[in-house]
Tab-separated table of C-alpha atoms in Angstrom:
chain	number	residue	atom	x	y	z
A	1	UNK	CA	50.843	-37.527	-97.671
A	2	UNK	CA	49.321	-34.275	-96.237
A	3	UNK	CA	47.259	-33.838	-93.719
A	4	UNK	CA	43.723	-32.343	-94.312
A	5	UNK	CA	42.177	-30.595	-91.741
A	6	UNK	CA	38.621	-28.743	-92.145
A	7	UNK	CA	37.565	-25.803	-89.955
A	8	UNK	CA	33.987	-25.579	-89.747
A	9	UNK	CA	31.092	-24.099	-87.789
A	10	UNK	CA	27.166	-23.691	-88.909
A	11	UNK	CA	27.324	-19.921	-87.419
A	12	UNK	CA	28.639	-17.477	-89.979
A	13	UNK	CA	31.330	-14.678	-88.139
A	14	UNK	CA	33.017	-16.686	-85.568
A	15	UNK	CA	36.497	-16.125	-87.184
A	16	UNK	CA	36.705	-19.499	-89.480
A	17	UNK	CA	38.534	-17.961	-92.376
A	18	UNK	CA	40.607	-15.660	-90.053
A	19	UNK	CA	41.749	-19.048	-88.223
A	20	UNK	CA	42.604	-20.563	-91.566
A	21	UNK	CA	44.156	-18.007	-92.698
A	22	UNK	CA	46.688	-17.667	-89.822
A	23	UNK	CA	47.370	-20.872	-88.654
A	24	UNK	CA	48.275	-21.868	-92.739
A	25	UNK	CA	50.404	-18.901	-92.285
A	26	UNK	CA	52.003	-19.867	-89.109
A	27	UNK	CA	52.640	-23.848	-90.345
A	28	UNK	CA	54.591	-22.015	-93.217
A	29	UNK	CA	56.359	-20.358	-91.485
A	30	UNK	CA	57.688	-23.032	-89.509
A	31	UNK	CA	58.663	-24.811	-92.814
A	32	UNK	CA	55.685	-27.174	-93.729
A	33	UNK	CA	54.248	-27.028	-97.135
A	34	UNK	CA	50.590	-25.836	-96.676
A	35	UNK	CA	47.840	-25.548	-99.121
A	36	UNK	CA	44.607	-23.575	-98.217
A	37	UNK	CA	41.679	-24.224	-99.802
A	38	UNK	CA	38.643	-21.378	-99.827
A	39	UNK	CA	35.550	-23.093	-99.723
A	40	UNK	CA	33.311	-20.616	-98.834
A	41	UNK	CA	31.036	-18.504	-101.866
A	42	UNK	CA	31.694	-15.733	-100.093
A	43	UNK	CA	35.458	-16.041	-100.848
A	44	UNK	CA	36.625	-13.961	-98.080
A	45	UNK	CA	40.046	-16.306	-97.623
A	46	UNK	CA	41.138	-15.508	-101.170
A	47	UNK	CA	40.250	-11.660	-100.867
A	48	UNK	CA	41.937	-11.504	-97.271
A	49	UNK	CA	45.056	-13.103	-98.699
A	50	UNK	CA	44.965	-10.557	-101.776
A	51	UNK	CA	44.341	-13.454	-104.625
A	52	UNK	CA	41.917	-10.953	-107.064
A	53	UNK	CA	40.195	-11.884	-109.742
A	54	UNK	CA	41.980	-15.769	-109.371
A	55	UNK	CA	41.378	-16.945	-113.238
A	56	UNK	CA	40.959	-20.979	-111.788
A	57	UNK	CA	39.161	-21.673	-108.475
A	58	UNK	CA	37.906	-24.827	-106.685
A	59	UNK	CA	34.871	-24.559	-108.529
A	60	UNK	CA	35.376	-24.820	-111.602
A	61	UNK	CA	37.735	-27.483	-110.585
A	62	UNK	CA	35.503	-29.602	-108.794
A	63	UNK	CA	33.188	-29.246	-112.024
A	64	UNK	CA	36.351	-31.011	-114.011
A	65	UNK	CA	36.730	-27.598	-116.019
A	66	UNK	CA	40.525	-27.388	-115.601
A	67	UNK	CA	42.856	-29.243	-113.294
A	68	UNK	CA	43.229	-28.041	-109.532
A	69	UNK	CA	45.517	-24.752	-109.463
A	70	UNK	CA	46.816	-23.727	-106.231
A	71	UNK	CA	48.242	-19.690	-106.444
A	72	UNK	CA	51.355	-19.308	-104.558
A	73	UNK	CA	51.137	-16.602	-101.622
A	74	UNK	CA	54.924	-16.803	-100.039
A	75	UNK	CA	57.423	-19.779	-99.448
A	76	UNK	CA	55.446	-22.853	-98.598
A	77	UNK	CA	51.977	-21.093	-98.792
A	78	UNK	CA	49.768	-21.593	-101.127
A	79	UNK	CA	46.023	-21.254	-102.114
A	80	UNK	CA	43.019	-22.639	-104.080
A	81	UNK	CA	40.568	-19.770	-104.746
A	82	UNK	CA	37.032	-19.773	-103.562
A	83	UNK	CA	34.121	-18.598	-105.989
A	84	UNK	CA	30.955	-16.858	-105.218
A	85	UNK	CA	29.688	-19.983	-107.690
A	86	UNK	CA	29.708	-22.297	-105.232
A	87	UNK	CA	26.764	-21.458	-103.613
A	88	UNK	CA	25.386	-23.534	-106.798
A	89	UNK	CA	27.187	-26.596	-105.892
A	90	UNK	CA	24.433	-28.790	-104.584
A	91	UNK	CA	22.310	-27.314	-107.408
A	92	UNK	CA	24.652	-28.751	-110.336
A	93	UNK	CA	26.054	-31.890	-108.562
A	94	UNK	CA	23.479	-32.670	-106.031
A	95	UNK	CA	22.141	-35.683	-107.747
A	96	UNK	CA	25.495	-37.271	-108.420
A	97	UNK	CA	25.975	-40.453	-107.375
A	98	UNK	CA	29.889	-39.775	-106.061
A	99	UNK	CA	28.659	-36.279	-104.873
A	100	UNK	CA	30.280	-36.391	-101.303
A	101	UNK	CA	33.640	-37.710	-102.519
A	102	UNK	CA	34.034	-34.859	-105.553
A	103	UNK	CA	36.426	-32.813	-103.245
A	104	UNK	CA	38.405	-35.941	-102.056
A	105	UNK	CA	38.884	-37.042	-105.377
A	106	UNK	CA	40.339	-33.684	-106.730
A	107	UNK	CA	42.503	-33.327	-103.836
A	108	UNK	CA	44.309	-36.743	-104.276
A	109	UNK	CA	46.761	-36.281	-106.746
A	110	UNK	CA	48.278	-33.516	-105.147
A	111	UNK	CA	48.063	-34.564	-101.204
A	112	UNK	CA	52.045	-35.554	-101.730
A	113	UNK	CA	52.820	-31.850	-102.138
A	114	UNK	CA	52.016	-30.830	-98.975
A	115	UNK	CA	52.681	-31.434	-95.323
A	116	UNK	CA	48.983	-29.778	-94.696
A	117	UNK	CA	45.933	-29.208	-96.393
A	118	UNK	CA	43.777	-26.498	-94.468
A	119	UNK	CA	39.909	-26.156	-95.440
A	120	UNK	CA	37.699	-23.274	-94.782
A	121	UNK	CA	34.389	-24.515	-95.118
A	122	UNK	CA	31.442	-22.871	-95.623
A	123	UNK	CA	28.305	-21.727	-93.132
A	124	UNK	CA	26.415	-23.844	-93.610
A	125	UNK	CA	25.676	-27.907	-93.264
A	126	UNK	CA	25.480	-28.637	-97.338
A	127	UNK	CA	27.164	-30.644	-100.002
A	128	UNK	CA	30.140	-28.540	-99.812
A	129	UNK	CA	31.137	-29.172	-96.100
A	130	UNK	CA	29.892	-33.069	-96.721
A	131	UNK	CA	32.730	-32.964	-99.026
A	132	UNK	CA	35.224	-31.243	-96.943
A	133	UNK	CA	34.375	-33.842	-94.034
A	134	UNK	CA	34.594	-36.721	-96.354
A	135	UNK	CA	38.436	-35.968	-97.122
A	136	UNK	CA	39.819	-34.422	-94.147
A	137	UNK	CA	41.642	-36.292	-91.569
A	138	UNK	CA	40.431	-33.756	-88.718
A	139	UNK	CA	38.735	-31.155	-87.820
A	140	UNK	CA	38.258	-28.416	-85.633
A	141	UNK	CA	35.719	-25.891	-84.966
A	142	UNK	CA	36.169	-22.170	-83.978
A	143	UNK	CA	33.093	-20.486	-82.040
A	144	UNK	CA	32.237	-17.417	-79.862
A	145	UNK	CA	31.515	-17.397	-76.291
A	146	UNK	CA	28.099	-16.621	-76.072
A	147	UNK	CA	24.614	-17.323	-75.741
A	148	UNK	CA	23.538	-19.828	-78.230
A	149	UNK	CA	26.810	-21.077	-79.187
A	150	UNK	CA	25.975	-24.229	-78.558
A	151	UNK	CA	22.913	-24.815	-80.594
A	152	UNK	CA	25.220	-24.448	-83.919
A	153	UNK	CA	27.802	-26.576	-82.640
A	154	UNK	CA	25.366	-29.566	-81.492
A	155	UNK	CA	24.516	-29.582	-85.675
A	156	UNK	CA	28.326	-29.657	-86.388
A	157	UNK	CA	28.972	-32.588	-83.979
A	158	UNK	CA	25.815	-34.564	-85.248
A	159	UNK	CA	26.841	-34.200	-88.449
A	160	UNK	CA	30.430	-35.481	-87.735
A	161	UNK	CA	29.021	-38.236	-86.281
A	162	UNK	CA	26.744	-39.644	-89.241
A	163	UNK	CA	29.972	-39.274	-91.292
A	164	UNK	CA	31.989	-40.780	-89.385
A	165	UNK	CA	29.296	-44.052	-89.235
A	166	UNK	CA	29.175	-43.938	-92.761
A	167	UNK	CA	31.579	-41.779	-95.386
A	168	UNK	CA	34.411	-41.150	-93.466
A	169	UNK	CA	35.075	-43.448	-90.218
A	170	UNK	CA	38.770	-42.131	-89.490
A	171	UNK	CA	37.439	-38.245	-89.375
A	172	UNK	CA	38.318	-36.998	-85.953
A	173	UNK	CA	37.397	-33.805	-84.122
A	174	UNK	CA	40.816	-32.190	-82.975
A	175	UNK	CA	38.739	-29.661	-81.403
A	176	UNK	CA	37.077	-26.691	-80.166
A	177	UNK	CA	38.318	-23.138	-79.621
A	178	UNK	CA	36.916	-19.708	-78.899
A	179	UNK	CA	37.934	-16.997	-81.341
A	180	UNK	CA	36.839	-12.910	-80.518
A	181	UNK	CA	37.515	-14.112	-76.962
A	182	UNK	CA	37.070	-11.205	-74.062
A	183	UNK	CA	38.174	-12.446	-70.684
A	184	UNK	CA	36.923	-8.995	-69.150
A	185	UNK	CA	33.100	-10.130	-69.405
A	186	UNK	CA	32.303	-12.130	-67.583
A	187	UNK	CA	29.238	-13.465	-69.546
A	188	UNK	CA	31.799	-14.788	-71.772
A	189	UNK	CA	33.886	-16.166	-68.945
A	190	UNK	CA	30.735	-18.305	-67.703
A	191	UNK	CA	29.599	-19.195	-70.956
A	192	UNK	CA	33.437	-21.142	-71.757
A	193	UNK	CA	33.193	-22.408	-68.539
A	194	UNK	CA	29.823	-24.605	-69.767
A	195	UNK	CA	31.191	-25.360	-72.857
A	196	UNK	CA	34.118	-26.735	-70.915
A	197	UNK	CA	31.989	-29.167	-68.559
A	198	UNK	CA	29.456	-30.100	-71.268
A	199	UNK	CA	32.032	-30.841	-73.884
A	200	UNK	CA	35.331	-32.719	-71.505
A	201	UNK	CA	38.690	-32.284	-73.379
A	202	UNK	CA	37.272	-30.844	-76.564
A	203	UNK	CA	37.763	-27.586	-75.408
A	204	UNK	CA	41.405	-26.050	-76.588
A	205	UNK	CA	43.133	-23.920	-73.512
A	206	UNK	CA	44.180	-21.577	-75.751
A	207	UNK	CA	41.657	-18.619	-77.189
A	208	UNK	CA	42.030	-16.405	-79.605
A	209	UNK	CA	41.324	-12.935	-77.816
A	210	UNK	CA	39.395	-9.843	-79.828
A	211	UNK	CA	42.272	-8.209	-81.825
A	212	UNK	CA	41.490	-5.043	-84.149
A	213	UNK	CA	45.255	-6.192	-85.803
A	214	UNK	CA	43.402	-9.407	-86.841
A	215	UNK	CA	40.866	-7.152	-88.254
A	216	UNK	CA	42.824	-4.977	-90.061
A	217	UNK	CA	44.987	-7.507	-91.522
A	218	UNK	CA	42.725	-9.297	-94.537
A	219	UNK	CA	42.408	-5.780	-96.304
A	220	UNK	CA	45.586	-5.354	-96.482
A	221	UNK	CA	45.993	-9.268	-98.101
A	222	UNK	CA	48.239	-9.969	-95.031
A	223	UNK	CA	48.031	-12.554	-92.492
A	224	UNK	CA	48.789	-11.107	-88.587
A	225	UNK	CA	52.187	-12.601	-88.740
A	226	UNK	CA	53.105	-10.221	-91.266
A	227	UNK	CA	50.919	-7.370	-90.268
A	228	UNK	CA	51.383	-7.475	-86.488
A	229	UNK	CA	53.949	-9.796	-85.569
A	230	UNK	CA	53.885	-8.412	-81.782
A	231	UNK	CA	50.109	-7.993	-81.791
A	232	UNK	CA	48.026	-10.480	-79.398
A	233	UNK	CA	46.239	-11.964	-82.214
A	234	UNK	CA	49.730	-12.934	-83.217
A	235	UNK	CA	50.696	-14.395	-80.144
A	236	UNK	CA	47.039	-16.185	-79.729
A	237	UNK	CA	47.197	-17.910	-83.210
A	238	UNK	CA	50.729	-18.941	-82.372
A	239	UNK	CA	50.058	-20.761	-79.347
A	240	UNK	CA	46.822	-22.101	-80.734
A	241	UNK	CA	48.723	-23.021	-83.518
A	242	UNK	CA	51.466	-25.377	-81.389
A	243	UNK	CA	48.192	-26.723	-79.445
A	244	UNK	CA	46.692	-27.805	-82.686
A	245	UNK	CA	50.233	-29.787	-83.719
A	246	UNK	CA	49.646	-31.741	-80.481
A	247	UNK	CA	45.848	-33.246	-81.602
């Protein structure tokens, strides 16, 4: 049975969906079977892998419109579509009395399929990312190193931790890690070094440094292990990547 893992932070722009993106990239191409699913209305993961105008996404799934489709990407890659729709979500099934278990529910029939099950889950602390945390198995949470970074991430962890006492008790954080990292300032040095003592063996070692490769790489549909195989941000994810396996 796969492994679901959610990657999740309150703050928008901290390089969620471009850490989903590339470590479901990089677990393919070590030869698990990964399925991504795009959670997020603003559907960036399906337009930065080039899935347009996806016919079936997890919307309408989770809405029992059609079964789950997942759109093969390469060998061993594959992906659910997000929907700009989903900011409705909580509108349509907010008073639903299995509302937080919608997402676990579609995703159990086809768990066997895949070694991993990566979620990118949307800004935001709402029925959607209630869902994601009630199904996955871990999670982990990419964030910048700066000034109020923290205050976002307190909301994440409290959050975890009323799931945990009550939908979801084997949910586990696998971690933190800084994304957009610049070792050169040394604001952002100091700031990862608090994060560090205030949060003990949270913290991954490995960052993700700023990369304009990992930029450039979503509008072209590509993930930086096809783009820029030699670039940092291709070296970064890897090593993140083998860090992650170890959680």
């Amino acid at each position: 049975m796969g492994k679901i893992i959610a990657f999740t932070n309150q703050k928008g722009g901290v390089g969620k969906t471009t850490s989903v993106a590339n470590i479901g990239a990089g677990l393919a191409r070590a030869g698990h079977r990964v399925l991504l699913l795009d959670l997020d209305p603003q559907a960036n993961l399906t337009k930065g892998l080039g899935v347009m105008d996806a016919e079936q996404n997890v919307y309408g799934a989770l809405l029992g419109e059609y079964a789950l489709r997942a759109y093969t990407l390469r060998d061993n890659l594959a992906l659910v579509a997000g929907s700009p729709a989903l900011s409705g979500f909580e509108k349509v099934k907010g008073n639903d009395l299995d509302r937080e278990f919608l997402l676990k529910d579609l995703l159990a029939p086809v768990r066997e399929r895949f070694d991993y099950v990566l979620l990118d889950c949307p800004p935001a602390l709402g029925l959607i990312t209630l869902n994601a945390y009630a199904c996955a198995d871990m999670l982990f949470i990419p964030l910048e190193a700066q000034l109020y970074a923290a205050d976002g991430l307190e909301k994440v962890l409290d959050l975890v931790t009323r799931v945990q006492r009550r939908v979801n008790p084997a949910l586990t954080i696998g971690g933190i890690f800084f994304t957009r990292f610049d070792g050169r300032k040394v604001l952002r040095r100091e700031t990862a070094e608090q994060l560090r003592a205030q949060y003990p063996g949270l913290i991954l070692q490995q960052a993700v440094r700023e990369s304009i490769a990992l930029s450039e790489a979503p509008h072209l549909g590509q993930d930086i292990f096809a783009y820029a195989p030699g670039s940092a941000g291709a070296a970064d994810y890897q090593t993140l990547l083998e860090e992650i396996l170890t959680r």
